[in-house]
XYZ file of C-alpha atoms in Angstrom:
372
model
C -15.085 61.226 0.592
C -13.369 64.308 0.935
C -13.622 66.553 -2.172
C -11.259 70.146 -2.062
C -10.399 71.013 -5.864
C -12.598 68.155 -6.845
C -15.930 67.900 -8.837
C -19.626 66.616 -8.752
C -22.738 68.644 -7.817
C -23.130 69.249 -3.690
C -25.773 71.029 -2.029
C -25.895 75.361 -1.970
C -23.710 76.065 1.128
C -23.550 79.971 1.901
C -20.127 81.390 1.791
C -19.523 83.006 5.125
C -17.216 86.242 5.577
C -14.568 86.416 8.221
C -11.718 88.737 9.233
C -8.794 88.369 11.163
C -8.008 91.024 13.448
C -5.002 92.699 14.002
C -2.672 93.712 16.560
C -1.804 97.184 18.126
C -4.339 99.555 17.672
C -6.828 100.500 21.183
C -9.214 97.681 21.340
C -12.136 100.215 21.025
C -11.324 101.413 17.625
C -11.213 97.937 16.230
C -14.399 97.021 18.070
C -16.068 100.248 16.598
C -14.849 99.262 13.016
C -15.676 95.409 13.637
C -19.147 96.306 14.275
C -19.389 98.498 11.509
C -18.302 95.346 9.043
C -21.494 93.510 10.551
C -23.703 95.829 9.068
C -22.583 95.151 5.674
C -22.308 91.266 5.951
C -19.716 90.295 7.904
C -20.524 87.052 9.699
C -17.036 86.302 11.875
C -13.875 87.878 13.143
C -11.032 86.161 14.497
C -8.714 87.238 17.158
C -5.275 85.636 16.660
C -2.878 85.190 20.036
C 1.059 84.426 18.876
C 3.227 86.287 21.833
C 1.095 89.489 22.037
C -2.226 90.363 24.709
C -4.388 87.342 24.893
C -7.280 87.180 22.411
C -9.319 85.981 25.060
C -10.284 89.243 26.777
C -10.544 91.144 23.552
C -12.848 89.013 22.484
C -15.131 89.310 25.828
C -14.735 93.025 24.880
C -16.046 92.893 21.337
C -18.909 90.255 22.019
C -20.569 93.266 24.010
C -20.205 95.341 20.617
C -21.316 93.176 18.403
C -25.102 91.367 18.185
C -25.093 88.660 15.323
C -21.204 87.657 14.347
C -19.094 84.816 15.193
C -16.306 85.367 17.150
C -13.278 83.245 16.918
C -9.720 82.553 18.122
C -7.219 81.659 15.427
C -5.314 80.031 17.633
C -5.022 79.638 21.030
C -2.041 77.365 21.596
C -2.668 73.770 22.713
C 0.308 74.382 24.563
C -0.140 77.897 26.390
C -3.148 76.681 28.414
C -3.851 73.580 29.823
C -6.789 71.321 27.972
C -9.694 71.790 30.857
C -8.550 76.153 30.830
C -9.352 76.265 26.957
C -12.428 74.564 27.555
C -13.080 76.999 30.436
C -12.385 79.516 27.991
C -14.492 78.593 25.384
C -17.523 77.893 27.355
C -16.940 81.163 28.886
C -16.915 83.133 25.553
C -19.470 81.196 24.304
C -21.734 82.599 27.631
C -20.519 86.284 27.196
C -21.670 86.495 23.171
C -24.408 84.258 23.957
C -23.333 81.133 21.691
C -21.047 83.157 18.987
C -17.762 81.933 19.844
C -15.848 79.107 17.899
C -12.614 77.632 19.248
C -9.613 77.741 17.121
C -6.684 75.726 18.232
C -3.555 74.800 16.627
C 0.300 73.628 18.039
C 1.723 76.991 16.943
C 5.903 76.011 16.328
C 8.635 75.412 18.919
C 10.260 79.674 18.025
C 6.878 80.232 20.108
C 6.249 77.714 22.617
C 9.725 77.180 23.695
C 10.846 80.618 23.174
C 7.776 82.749 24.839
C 5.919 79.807 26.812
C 8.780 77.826 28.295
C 7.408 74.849 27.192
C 8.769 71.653 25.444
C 7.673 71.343 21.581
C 6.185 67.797 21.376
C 3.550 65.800 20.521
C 1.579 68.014 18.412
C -0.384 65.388 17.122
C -1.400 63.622 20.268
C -1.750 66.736 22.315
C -4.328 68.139 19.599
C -6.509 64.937 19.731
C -6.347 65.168 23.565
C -7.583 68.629 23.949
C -10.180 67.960 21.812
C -11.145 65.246 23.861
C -11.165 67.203 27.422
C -12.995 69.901 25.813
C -16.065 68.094 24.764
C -16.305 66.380 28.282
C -16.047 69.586 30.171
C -18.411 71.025 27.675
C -21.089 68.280 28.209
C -20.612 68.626 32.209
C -19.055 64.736 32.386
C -17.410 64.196 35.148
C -13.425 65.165 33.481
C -11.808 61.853 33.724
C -8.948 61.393 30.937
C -5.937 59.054 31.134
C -4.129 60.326 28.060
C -0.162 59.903 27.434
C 0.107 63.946 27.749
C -2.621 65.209 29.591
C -4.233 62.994 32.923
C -7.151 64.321 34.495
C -7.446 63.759 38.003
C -3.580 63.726 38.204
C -2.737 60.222 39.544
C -1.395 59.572 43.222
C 1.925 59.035 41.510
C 2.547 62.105 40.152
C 0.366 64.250 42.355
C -1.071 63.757 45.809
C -3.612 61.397 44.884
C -6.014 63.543 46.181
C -7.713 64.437 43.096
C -10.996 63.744 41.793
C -12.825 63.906 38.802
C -15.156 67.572 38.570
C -17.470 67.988 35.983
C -18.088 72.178 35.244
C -20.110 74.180 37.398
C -21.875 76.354 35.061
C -24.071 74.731 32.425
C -22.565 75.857 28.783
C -24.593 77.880 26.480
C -23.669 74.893 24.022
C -22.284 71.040 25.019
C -20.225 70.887 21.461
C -18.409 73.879 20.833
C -17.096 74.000 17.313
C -13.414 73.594 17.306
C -11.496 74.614 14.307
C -8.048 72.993 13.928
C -5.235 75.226 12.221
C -3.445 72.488 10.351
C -1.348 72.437 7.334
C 1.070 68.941 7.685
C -0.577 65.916 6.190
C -1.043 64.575 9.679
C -2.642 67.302 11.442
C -5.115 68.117 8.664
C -5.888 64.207 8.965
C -6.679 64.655 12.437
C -8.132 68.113 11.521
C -10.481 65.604 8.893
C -11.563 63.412 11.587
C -12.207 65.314 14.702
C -13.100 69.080 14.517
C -15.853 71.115 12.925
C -13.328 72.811 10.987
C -10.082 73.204 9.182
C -8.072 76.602 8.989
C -4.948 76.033 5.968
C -2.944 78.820 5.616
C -2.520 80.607 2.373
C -4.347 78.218 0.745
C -4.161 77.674 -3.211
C -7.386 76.192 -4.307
C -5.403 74.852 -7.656
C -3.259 72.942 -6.079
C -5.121 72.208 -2.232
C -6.368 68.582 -4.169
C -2.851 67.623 -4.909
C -1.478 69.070 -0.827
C -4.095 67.834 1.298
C -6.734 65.521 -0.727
C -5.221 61.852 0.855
C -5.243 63.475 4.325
C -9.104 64.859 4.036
C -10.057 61.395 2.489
C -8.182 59.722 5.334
C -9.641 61.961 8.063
C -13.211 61.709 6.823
C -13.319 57.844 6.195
C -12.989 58.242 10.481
C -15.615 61.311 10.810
C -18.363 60.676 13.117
C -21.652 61.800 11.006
C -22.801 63.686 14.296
C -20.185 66.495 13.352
C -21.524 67.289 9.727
C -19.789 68.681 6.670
C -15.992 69.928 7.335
C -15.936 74.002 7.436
C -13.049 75.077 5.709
C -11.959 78.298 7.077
C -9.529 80.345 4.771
C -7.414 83.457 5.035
C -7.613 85.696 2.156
C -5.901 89.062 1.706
C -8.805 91.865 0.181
C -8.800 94.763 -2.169
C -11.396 94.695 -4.453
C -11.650 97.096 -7.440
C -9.126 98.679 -10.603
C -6.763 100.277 -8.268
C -5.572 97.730 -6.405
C -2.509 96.949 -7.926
C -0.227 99.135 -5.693
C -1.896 96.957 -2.524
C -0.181 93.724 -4.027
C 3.221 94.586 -2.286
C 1.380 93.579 0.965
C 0.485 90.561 0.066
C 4.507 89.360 -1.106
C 5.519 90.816 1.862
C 3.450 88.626 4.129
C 4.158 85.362 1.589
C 7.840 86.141 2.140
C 7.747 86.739 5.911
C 6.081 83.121 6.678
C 7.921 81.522 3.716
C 11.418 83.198 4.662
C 11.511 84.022 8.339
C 8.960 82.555 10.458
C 10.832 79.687 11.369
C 14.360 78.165 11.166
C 15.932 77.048 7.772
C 15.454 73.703 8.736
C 12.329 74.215 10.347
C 9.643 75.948 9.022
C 6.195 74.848 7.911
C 5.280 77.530 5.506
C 8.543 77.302 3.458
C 7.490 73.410 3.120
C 4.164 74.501 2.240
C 5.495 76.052 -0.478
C 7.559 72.988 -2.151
C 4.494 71.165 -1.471
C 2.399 73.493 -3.733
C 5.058 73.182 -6.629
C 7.219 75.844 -5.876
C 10.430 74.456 -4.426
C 13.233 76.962 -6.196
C 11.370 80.197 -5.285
C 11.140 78.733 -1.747
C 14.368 78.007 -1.388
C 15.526 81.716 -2.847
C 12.779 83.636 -0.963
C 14.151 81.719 2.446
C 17.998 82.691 1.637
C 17.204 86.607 0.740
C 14.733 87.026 3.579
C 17.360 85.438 6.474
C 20.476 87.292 4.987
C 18.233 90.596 5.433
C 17.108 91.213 2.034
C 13.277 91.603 2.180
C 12.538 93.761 -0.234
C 14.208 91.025 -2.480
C 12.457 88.156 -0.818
C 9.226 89.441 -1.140
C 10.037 90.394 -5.238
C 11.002 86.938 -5.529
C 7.386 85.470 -4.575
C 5.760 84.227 -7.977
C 2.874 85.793 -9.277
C 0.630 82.855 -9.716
C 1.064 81.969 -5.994
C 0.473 85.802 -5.019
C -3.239 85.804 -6.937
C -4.129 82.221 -5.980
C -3.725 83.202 -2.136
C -5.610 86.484 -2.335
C -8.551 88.307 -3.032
C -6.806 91.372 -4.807
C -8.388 92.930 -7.905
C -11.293 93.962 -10.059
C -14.934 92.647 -9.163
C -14.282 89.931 -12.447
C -10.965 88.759 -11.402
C -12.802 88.291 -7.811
C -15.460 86.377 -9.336
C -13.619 83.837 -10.360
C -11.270 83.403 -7.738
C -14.072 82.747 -5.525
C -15.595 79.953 -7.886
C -12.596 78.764 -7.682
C -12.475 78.814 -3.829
C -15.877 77.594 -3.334
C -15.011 75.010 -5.746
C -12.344 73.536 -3.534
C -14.693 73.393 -0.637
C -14.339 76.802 1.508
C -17.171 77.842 3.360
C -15.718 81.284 5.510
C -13.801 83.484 3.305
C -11.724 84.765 6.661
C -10.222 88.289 5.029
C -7.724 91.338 5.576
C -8.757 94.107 3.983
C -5.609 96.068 2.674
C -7.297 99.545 2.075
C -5.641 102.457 4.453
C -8.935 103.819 5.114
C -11.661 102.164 7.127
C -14.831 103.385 4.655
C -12.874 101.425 2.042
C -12.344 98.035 4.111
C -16.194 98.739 4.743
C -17.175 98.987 1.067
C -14.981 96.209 0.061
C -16.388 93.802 2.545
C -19.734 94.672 1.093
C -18.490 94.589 -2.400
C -17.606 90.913 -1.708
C -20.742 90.360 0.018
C -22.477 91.700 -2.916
C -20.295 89.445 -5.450
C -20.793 86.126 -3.404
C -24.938 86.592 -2.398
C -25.380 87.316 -6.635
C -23.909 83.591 -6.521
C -25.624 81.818 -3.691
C -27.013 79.381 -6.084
C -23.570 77.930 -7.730
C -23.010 74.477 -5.615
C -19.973 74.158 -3.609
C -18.242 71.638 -3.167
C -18.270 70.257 0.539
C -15.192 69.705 2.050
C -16.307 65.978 2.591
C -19.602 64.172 2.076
């Protein structure tokens, strides 16, 4: 049964440390400062791909500068590749950091595939479960043979020449299973999410209220889990400041909330805003939305409550982090994926540590697997 924000005794489960990785800045620097994270604990970093350079290639870079991390993509499009590329992909960044890579996929939203990919919005769902699919068979060297409703592999004789035929991979994978995480936050997709992958990625995830969000869709996905797969990694984005002057970092983190919640979608179409009625907070949703599309930021991101600000960060003294983190671990996460807010690098480097510190003086309070 699945269990987030729920109770009973399961086993010790280490809680990893992630980060995500940002955008802009020479690929060396961040590869300099990634590696020195590892030193003080870090265990993953994510490259995230929207409509900027690939994550692939930048992760090829930094698997030659790190040694012991996970590396990660959070997401690669199901719709920017086809199904037998990803898998391509992954088996090929899983050679280069010599089994360190984890595949994160997700459907991304129509402003991005049909906007900067060309490519019809559909299907979500049933494109999802038929990547998954192609990737494990590519990954175990079948030979590729899938007759989905989106995706058919050899292309038939009527819509192709006919002359295809099913190809297994060349190279032999570092790994046959892969571990796919599955960036879902609708009902269905965490379902699927539930059933299929090796993990779930949320997104600004409230361990108060996950229970009430997504509890029917983990119980529904894990009644269909195949046992081979194990316990459901829950794989959360956190911002991070730890320490009695962070208060002034705060602004970051409503400024963020308000950007997915306000403008990263249409007003009838955006998943973050109905994340946000789904948590409890319909009124502020509906304000921040109207102040951030008419322009007024500043206003949309004053608008985001307080209670949702601290239950979606990491953001304050080593005691307020505490507890916040029983609270997460209580609710099932196992990789704490963060964004340091500090300005200077030392400081992201002392506050990973700092939470490395908090979390390994706690290694013996159970969490609470995602399903068991």
């Amino acid at each position: 049964m699945s269990q987030v924000n729920g109770s009973g005794d399961g086993p010790a489960v280490r809680t990893r440390i992630g980060t995500i990785v940002g955008h802009g800045r020479p690929i060396g620097e961040i590869a300099g400062e990634i590696a020195d994270l590892e030193t003080v604990g870090l265990d993953s970093a994510t490259f995230s791909e929207a409509y900027t350079f690939d994550a692939v290639s930048q992760l090829g870079y930094l698997a030659a500068r790190t040694r012991t991390i996970e590396l990660a993509t959070g997401i690669l499009s199901v719709y920017a590749r086809t199904p037998t590329t990803t898998a391509m992909t992954a088996a090929g960044l899983d050679y280069v950091s010599d089994g360190r890579f984890r595949l994160g996929i997700g459907a991304s939203g129509p402003q991005v595939v049909e906007g900067f990919h060309g490519v019809r919005y559909d299907a979500p769902l049933a494109r999802t479960r038929e990547v998954i699919d192609i990737c494990r068979q590519v990954w175990r060297r079948d030979k590729l043979v899938h007759a989905g409703k989106h995706y058919q592999v050899p292309l038939p004789a009527g819509l192709g020449t006919g002359e295809g035929k099913p190809l297994k991979l060349i190279n032999r994978p570092v790994r046959d299973r892969i571990p796919i995480t599955v960036a879902a936050i609708g009902p269905a997709n965490v379902e699927l999410a539930a059933e299929l992958a090796e993990g779930w990625e949320p997104i600004f995830f409230h361990p108060g209220a996950a229970r009430q969000v997504w509890g029917a869709a983990l119980d529904a996905g894990a009644a269909r889990r195949d046992p081979a797969l194990g316990s459901l990694d829950v794989v959360v984005r956190l911002p991070l400041a730890v320490g009695e002057d962070t208060e002034p970092l705060l602004p970051q983190v409503r400024a963020k909330l308000a950007l997915y919640i306000g403008g990263m979608g249409s007003r009838g179409h955006n998943f973050y805003n109905d994340l946000a009625v789904r948590y409890g907070y319909p009124e502020a949703a509906e304000k921040i939305q109207d102040l951030f599309l008419a322009g007024r930021m500043a206003e949309a991101a004053a608008a985001v409550p307080d209670d949702l600000v601290a239950a979606t960060a990491l953001v304050g003294t080593v005691d307020q982090l505490r507890e916040r983190v029983t609270a997460l671990r209580a609710a099932g996460v196992t990789l704490l994926n963060v964004e340091p807010l500090a300005a200077e690098h030392t400081r992201r480097v002392e506050d990973v540590a700092a939470l490395r510190d908090l979390l390994d003086a706690h290694a013996h309070v159970p969490a609470v697997p995602a399903q068991s």
